[in-house]
PDB file of C-alpha atoms in Angstrom:
ATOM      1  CA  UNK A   1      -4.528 -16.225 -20.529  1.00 75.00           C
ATOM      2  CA  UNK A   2      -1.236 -14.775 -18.685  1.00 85.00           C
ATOM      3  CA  UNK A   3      -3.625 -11.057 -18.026  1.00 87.00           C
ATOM      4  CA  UNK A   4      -6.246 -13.567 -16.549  1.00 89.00           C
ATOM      5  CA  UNK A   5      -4.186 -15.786 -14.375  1.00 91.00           C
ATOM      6  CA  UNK A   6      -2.700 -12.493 -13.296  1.00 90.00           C
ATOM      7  CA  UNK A   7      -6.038 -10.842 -12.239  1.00 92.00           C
ATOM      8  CA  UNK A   8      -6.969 -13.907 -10.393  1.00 93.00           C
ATOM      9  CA  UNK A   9      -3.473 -14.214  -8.337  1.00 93.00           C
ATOM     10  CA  UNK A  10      -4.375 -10.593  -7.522  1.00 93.00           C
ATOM     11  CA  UNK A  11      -7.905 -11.518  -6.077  1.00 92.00           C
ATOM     12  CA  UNK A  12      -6.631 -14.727  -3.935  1.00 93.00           C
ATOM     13  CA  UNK A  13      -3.832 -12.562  -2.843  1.00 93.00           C
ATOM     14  CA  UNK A  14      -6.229  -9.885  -1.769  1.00 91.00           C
ATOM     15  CA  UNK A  15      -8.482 -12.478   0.062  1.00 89.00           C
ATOM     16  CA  UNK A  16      -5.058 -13.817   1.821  1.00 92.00           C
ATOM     17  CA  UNK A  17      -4.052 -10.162   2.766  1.00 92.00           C
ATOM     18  CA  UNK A  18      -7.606  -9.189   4.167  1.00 90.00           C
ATOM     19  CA  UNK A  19      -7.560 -12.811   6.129  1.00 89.00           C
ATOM     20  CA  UNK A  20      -4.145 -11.506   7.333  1.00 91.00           C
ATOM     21  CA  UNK A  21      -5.440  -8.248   8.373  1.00 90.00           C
ATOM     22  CA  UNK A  22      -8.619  -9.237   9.831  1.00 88.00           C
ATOM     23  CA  UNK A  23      -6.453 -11.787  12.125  1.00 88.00           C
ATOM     24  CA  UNK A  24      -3.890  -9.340  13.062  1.00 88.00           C
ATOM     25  CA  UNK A  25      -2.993  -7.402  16.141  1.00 85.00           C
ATOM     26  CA  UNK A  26      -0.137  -5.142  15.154  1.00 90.00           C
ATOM     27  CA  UNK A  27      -2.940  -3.109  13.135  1.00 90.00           C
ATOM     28  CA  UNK A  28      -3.984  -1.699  16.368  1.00 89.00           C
ATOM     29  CA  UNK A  29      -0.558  -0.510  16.977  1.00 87.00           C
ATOM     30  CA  UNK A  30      -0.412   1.427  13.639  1.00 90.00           C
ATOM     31  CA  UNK A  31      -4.166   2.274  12.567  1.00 92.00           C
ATOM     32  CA  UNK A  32      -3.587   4.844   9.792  1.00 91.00           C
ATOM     33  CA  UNK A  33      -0.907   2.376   7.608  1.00 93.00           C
ATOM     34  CA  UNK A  34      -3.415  -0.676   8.447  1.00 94.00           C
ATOM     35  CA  UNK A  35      -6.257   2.085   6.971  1.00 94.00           C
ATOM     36  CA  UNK A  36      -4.063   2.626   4.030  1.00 94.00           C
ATOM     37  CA  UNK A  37      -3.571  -1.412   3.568  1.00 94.00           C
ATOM     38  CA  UNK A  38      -7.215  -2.061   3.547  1.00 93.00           C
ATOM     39  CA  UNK A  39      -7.919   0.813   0.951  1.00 92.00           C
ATOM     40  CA  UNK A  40      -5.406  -0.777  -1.239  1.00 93.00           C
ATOM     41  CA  UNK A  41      -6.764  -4.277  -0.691  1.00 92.00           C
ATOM     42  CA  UNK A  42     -10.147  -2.951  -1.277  1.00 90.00           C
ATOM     43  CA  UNK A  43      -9.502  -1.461  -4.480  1.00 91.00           C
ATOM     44  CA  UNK A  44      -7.090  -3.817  -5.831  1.00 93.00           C
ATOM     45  CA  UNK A  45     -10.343  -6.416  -5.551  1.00 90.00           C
ATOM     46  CA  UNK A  46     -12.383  -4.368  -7.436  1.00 89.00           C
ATOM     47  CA  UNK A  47     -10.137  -3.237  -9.993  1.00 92.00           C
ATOM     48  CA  UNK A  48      -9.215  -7.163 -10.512  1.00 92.00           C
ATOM     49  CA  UNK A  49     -12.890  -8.632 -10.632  1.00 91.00           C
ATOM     50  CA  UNK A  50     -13.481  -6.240 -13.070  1.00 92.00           C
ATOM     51  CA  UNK A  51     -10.747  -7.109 -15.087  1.00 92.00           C
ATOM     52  CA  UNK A  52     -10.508 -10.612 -15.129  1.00 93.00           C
ATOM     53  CA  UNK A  53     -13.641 -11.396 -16.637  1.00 94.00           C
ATOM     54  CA  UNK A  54     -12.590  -8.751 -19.172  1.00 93.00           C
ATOM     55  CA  UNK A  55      -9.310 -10.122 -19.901  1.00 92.00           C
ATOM     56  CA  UNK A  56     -10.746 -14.139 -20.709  1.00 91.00           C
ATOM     57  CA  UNK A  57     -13.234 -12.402 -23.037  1.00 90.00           C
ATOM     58  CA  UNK A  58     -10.649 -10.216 -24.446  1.00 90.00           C
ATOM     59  CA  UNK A  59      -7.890 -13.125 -24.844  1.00 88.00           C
ATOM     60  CA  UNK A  60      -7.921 -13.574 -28.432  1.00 87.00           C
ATOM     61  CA  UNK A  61      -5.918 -10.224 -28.456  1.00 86.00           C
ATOM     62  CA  UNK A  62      -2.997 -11.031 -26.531  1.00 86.00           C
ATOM     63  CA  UNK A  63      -2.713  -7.666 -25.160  1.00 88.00           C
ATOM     64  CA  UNK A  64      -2.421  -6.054 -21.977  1.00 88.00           C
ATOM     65  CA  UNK A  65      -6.381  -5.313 -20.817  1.00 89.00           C
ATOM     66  CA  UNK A  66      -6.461  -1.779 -21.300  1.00 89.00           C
ATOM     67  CA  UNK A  67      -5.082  -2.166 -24.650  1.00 90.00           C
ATOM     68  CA  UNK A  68      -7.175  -4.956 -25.460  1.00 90.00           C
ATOM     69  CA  UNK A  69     -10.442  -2.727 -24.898  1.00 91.00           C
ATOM     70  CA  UNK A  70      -9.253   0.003 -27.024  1.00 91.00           C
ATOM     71  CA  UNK A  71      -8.431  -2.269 -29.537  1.00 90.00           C
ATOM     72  CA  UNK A  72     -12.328  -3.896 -29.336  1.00 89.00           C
ATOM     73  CA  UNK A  73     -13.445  -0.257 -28.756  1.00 89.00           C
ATOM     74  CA  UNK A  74     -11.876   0.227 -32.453  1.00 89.00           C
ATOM     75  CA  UNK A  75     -13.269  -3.002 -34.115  1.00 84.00           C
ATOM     76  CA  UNK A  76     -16.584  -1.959 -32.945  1.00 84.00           C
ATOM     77  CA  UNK A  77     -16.315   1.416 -34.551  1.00 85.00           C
ATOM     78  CA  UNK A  78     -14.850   0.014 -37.749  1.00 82.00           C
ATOM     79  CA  UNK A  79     -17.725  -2.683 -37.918  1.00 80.00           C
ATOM     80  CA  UNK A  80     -14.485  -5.281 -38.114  1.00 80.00           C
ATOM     81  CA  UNK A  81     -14.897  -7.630 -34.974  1.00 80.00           C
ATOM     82  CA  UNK A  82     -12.426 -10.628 -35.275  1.00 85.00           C
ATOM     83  CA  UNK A  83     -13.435 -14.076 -35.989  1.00 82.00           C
ATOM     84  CA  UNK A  84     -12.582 -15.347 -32.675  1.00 83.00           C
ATOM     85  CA  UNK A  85     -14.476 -12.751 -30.928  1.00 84.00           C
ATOM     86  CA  UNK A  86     -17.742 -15.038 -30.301  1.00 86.00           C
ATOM     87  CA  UNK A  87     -20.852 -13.793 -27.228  1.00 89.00           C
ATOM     88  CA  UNK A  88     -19.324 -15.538 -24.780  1.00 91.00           C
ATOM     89  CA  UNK A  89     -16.015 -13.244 -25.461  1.00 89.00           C
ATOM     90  CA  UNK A  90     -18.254 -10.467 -25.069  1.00 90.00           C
ATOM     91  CA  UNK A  91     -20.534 -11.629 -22.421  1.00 93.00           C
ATOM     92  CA  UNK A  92     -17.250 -11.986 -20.307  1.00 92.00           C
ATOM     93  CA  UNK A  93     -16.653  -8.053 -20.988  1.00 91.00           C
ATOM     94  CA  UNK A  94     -20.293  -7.232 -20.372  1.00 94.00           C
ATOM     95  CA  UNK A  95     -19.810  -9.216 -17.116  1.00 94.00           C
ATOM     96  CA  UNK A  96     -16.529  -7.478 -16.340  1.00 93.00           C
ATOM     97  CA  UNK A  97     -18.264  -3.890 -17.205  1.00 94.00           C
ATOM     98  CA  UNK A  98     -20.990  -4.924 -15.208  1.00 94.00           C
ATOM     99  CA  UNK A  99     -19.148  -5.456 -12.357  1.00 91.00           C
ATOM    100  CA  UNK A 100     -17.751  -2.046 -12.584  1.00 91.00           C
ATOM    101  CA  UNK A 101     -21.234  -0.302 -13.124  1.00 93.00           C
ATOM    102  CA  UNK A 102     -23.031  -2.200  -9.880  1.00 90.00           C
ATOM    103  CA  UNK A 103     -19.625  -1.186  -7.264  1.00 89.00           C
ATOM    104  CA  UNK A 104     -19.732   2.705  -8.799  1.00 91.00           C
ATOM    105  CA  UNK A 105     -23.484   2.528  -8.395  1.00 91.00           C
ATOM    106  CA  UNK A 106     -23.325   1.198  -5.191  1.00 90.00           C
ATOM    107  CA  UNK A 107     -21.096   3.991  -3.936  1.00 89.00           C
ATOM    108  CA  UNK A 108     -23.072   6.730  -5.252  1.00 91.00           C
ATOM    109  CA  UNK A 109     -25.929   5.056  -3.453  1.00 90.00           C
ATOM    110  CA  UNK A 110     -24.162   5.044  -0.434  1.00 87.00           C
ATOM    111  CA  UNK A 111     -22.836   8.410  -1.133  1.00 88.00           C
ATOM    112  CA  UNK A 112     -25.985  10.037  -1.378  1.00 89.00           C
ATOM    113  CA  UNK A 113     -27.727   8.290   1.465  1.00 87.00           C
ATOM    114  CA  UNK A 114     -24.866   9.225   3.944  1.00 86.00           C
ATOM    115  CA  UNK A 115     -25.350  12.906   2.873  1.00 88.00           C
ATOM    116  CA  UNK A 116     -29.135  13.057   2.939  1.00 89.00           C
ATOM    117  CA  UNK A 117     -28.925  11.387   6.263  1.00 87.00           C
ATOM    118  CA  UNK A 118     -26.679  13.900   7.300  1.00 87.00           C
ATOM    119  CA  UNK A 119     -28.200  17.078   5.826  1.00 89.00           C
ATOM    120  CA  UNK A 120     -31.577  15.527   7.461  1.00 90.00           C
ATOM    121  CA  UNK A 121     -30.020  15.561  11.107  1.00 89.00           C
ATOM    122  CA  UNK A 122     -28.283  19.175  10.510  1.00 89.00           C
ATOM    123  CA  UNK A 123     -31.621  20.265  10.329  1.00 90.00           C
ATOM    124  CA  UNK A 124     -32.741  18.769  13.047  1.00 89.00           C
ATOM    125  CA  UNK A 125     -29.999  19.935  14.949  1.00 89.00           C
ATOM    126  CA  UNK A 126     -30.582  23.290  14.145  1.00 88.00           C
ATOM    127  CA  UNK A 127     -34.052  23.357  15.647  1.00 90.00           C
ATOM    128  CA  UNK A 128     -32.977  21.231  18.760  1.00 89.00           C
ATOM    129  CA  UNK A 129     -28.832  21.812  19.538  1.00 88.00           C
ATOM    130  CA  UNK A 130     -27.414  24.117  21.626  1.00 90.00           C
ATOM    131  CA  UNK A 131     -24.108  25.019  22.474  1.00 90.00           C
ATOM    132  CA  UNK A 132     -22.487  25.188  26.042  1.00 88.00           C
ATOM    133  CA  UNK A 133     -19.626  26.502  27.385  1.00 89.00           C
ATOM    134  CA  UNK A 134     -18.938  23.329  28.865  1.00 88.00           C
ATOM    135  CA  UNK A 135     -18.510  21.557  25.632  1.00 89.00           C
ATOM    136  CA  UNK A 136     -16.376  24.384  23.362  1.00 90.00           C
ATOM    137  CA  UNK A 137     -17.177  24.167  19.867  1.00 88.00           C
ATOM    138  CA  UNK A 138     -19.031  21.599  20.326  1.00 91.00           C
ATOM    139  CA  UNK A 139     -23.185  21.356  20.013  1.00 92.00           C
ATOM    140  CA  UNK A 140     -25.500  20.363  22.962  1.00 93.00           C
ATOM    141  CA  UNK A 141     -28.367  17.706  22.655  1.00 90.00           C
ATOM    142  CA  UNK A 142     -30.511  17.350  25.913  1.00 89.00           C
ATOM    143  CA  UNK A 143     -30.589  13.894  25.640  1.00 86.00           C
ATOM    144  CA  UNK A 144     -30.098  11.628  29.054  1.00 86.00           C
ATOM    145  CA  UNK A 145     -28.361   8.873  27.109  1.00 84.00           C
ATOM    146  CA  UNK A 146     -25.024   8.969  26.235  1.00 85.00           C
ATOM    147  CA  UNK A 147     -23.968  10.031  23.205  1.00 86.00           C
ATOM    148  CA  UNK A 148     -20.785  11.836  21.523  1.00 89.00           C
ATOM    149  CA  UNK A 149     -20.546  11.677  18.200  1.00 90.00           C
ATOM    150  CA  UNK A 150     -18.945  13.536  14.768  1.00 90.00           C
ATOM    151  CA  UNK A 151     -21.313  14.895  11.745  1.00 89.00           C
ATOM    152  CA  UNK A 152     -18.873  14.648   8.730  1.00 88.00           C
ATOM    153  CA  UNK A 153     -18.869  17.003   5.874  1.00 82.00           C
ATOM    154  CA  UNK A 154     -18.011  20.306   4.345  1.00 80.00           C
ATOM    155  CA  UNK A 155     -19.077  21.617   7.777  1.00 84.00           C
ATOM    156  CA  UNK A 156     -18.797  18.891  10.016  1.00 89.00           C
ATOM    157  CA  UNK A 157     -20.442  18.973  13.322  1.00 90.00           C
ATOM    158  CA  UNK A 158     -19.114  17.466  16.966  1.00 92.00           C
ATOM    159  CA  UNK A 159     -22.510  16.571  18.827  1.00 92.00           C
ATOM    160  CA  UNK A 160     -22.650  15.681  22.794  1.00 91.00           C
ATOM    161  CA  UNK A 161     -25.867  14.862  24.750  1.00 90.00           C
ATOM    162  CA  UNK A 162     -26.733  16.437  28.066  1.00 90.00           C
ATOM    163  CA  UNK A 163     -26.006  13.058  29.022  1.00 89.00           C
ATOM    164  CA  UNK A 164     -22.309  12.973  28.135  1.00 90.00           C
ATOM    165  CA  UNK A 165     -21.763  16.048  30.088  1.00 92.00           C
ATOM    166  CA  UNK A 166     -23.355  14.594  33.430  1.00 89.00           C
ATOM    167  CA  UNK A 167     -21.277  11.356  32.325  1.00 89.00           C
ATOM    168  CA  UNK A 168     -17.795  12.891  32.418  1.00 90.00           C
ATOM    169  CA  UNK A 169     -15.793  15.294  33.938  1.00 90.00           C
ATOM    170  CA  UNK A 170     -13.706  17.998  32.397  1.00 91.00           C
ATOM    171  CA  UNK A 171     -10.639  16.274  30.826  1.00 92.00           C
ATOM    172  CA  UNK A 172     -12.448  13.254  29.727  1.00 92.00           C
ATOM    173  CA  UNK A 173     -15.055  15.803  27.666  1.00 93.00           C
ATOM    174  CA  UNK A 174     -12.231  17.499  26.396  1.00 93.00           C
ATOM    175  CA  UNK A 175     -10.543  14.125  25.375  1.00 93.00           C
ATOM    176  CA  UNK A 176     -13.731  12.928  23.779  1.00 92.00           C
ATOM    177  CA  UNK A 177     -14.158  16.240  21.869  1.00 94.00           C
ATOM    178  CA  UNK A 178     -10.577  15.685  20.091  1.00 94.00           C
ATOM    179  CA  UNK A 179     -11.710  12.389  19.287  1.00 93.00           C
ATOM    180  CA  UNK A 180     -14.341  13.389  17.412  1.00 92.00           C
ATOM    181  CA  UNK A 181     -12.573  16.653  15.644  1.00 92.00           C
ATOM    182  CA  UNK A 182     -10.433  13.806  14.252  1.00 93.00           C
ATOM    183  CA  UNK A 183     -12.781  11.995  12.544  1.00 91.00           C
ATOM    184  CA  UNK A 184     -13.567  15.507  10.837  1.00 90.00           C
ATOM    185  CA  UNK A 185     -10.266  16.423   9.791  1.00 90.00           C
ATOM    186  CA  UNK A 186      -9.047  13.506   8.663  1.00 90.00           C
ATOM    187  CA  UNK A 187     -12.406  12.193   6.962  1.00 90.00           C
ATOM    188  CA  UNK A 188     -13.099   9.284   8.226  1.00 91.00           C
ATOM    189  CA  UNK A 189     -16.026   9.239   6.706  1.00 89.00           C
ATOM    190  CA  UNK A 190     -14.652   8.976   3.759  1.00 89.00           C
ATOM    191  CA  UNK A 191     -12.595   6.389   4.452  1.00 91.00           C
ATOM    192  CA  UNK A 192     -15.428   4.061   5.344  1.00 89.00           C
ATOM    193  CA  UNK A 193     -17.749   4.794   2.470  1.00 88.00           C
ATOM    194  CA  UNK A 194     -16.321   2.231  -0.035  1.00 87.00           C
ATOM    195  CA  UNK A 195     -16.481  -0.868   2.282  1.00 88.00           C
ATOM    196  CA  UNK A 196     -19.544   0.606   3.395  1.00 86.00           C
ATOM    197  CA  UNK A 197     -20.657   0.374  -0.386  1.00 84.00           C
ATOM    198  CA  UNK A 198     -18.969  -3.331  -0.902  1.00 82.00           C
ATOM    199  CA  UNK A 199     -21.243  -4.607   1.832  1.00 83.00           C
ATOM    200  CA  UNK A 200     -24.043  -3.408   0.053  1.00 81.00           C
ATOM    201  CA  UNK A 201     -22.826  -5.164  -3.345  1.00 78.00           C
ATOM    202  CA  UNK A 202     -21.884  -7.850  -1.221  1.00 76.00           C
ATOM    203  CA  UNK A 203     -23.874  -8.448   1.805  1.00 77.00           C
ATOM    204  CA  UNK A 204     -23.327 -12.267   1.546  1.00 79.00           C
ATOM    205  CA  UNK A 205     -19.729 -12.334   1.818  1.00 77.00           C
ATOM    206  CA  UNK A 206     -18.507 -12.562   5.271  1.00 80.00           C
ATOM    207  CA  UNK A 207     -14.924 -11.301   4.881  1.00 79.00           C
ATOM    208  CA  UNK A 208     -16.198  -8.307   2.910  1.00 82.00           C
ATOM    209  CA  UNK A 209     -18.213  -7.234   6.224  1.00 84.00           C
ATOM    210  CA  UNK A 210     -15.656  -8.285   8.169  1.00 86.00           C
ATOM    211  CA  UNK A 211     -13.457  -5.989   6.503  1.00 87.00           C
ATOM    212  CA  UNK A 212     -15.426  -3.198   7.391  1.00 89.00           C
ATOM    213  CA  UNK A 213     -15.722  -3.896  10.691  1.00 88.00           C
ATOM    214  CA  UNK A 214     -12.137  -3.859  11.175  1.00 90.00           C
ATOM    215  CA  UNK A 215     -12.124  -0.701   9.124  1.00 92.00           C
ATOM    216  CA  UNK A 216     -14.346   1.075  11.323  1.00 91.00           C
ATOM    217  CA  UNK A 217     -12.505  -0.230  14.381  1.00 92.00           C
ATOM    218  CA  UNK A 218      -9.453   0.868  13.237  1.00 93.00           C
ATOM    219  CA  UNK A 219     -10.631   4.608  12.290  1.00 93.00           C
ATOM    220  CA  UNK A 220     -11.873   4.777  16.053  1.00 91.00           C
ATOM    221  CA  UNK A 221      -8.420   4.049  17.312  1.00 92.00           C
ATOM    222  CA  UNK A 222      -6.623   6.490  14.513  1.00 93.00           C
ATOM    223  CA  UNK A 223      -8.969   9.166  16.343  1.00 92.00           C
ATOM    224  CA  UNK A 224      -8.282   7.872  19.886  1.00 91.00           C
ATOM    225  CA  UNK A 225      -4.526   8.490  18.816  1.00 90.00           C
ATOM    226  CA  UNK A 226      -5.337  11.642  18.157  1.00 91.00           C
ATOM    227  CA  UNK A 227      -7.384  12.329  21.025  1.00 90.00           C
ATOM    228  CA  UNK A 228      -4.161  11.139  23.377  1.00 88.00           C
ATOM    229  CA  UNK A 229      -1.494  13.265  21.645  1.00 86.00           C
ATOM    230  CA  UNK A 230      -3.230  16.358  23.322  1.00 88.00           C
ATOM    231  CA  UNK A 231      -4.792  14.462  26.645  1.00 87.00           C
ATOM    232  CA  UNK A 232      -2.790  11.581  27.455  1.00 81.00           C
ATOM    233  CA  UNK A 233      -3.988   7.880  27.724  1.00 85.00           C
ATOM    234  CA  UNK A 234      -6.026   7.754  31.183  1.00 88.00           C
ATOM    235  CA  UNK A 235      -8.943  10.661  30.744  1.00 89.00           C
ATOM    236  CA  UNK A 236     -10.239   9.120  26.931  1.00 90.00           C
ATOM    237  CA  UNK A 237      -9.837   5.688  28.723  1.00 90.00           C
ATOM    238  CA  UNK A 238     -11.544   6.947  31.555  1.00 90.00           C
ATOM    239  CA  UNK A 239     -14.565   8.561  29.276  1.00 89.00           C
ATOM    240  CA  UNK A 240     -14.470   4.853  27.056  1.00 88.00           C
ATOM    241  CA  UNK A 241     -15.044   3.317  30.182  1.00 88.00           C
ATOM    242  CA  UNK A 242     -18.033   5.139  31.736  1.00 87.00           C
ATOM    243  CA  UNK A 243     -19.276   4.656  27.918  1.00 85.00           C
ATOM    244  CA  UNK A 244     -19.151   0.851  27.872  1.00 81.00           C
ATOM    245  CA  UNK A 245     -20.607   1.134  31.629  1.00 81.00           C
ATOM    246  CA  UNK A 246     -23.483   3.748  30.700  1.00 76.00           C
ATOM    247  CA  UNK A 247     -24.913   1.345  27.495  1.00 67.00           C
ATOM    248  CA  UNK A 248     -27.989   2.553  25.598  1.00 58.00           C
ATOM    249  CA  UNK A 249     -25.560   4.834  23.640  1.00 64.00           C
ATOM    250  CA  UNK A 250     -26.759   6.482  20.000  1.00 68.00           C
ATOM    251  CA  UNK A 251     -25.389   7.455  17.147  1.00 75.00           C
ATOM    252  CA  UNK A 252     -27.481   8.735  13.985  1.00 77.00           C
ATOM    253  CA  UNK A 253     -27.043   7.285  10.722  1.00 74.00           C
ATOM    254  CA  UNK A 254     -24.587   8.860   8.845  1.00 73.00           C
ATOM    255  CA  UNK A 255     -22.255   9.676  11.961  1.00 79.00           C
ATOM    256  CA  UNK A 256     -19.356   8.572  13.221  1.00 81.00           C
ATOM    257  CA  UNK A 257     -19.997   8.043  17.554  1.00 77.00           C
ATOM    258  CA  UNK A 258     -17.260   7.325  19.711  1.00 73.00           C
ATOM    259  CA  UNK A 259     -18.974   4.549  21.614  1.00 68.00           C
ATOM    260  CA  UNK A 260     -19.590   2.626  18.760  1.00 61.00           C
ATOM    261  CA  UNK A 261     -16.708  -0.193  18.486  1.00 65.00           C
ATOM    262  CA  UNK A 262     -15.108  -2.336  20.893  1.00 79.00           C
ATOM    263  CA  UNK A 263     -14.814  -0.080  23.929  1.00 83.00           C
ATOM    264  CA  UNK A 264     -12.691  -3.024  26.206  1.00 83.00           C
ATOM    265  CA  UNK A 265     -10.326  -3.130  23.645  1.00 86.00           C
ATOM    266  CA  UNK A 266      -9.891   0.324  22.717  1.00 88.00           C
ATOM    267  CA  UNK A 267      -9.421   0.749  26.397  1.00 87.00           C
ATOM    268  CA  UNK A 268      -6.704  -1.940  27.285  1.00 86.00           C
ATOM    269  CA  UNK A 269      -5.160  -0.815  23.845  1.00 86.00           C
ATOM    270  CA  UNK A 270      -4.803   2.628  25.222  1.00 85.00           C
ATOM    271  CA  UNK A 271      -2.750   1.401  28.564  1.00 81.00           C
ATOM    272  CA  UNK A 272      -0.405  -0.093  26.584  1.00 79.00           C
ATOM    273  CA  UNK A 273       1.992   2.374  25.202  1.00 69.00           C
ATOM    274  CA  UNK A 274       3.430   0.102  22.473  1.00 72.00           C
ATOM    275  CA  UNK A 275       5.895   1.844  19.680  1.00 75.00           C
ATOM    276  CA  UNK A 276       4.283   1.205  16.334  1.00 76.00           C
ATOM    277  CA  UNK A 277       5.612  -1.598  14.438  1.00 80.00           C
ATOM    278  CA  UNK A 278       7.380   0.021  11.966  1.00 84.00           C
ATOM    279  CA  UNK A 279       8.856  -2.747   9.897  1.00 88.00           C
ATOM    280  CA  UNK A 280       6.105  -4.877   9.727  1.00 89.00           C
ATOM    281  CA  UNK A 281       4.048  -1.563   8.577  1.00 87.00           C
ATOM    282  CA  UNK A 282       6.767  -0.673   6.143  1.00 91.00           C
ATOM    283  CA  UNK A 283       6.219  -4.333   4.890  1.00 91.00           C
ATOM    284  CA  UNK A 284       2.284  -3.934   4.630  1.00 91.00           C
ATOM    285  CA  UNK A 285       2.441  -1.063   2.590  1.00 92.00           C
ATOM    286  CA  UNK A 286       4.797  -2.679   0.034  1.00 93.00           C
ATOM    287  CA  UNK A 287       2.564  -5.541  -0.219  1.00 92.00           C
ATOM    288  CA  UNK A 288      -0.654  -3.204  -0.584  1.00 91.00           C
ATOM    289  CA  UNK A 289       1.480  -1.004  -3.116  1.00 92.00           C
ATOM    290  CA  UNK A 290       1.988  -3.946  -5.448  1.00 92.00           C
ATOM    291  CA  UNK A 291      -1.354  -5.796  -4.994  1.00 92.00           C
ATOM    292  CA  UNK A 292      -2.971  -2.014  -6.670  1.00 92.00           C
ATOM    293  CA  UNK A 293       0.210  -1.613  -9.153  1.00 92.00           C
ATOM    294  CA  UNK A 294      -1.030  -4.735 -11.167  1.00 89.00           C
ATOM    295  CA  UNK A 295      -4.334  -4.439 -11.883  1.00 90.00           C
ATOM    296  CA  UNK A 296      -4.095  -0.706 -12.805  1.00 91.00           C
ATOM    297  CA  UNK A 297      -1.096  -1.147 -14.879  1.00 89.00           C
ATOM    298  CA  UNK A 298      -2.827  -4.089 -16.831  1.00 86.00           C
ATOM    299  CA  UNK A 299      -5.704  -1.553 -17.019  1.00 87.00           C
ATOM    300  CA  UNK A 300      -3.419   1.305 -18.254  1.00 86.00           C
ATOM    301  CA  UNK A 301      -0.923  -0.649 -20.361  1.00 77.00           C
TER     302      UNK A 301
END
């Protein structure tokens, strides 16, 4: 029972760290390691509720999880189950397997309707885009509502509306165009896709959504940090603003829009130029690092 117990601490610690996260504000200080924390979180929970079904149905063994499934793997081959090994052992692996086979589906799901959404509105863009030298690199929709937003992928794609460019003036275009390069380069897509796919497995527990709300919030400020590196604090604060004033902003499915999360806070996070906490990061991360380390070395042991 000692593999057990340990997969379950790991899923009430996970569901104490995500209550911690959700709740605090020092995240907004240091987006990328809070990014980091919730990636571990998120697959230390799944690694753990596969495994602890697993390991109760697996018991009998006394061995570490991974072991224990070799050594049923081996039984089964040999036609030699042990005595002990009864259908509700096995029905707690099937359970445990199961888990794994509905989160893996559930992200290719996700996968593939985030890239036929995508490849859907390249097309589209190539029949209706156009560039302009007033947005560099950047393609032009003639659209009056506002709307600035990143196409991920192997050739990602930074989209403004004619809108946008009546909306702002120079700097805060070229602010918002960094913005949205940063969600390209570092993926942010990517990052969101597996809390995007635990919703869907999940859609009736809150603090799974609520994790990837604060997911999503926090990859707009890791790209608003890299938007102020080049452009200072006031001009993408000044383009947020005439965002949250202009409403009736869009973003296609499958895209990540700058307008799409919390634009007051954002903004009053941006006029505050507060170091990041590095201890209480440095703390985080340890806390992440050992909440994967167990379940993966019960799985590998």
């Amino acid at each position: 029972m000692a593999y057990a117990l340990h997969f379950a601490l790991t899923i009430l610690a996970c569901w104490l760290t995500a209550k911690v996260l959700a709740r605090s504000t020092w995240t907004w200080r240091s987006p990328r390691v809070a990014i980091v924390c919730w990636q571990a979180v998120g697959l230390a929970l799944g690694l753990s509720a596969m495994g602890l079904p697993i390991a109760l149905g697996l018991n009998g063994y006394g061995l570490p999880t991974g072991s224990a499934i070799v050594a049923l793997s081996a039984d089964l081959l040999d036609d030699a189950l042990p005595t002990w090994l009864g259908v509700l052992h096995l029905a707690g692996v099937g359970i445990g397997f199961g888990i794994g086979a509905v989160l893996l589906t559930t992200t290719v799901r996700s996968i593939h309707g985030a890239l036929r959404a995508q490849r859907r509105h390249r097309d589209l863009l190539a029949l209706v885009a156009r560039d302009d030298p007033a947005a560099p690199g950047a393609l032009v929709l003639d659209h009056p509502s506002a709307a600035a937003y990143c196409l991920p992928g192997v050739k990602p794609r930074v989209v403004v509306s004619a809108g946008t460019l009546s909306l702002l003036d120079r700097a805060e275009l070229a602010a918002v165009l960094t913005h949205e390069r940063a969600h390209a380069q570092e993926r942010h897509d990517l990052v969101l896709l597996p809390f995007t796919a635990l919703c869907r497995a999940l859609p009736w527990v809150r603090w799974v959504r609520r994790a990837h709300e604060r997911v999503a919030l926090l990859v707009e400020m890791r790209a608003d940090d890299k938007a102020r590196e080049l452009h200072a604090e006031a001009p993408l604060a000044g383009a947020l603003r005439r965002f949250a004033a202009a409403g009736n902003r869009i973003t296609p499915a499958g895209a990540l829009g700058i307008g799409d999360r919390d634009l007051d806070v954002r903004v009053q996070r941006l006029m505050v130029a507060d170091r990041p906490p590095r201890l209480i990061g440095a703390t985080a991360l340890a806390v992440a690092s050992m909440l994967v380390t167990l379940p993966v070395s019960l799985f590998l042991s």
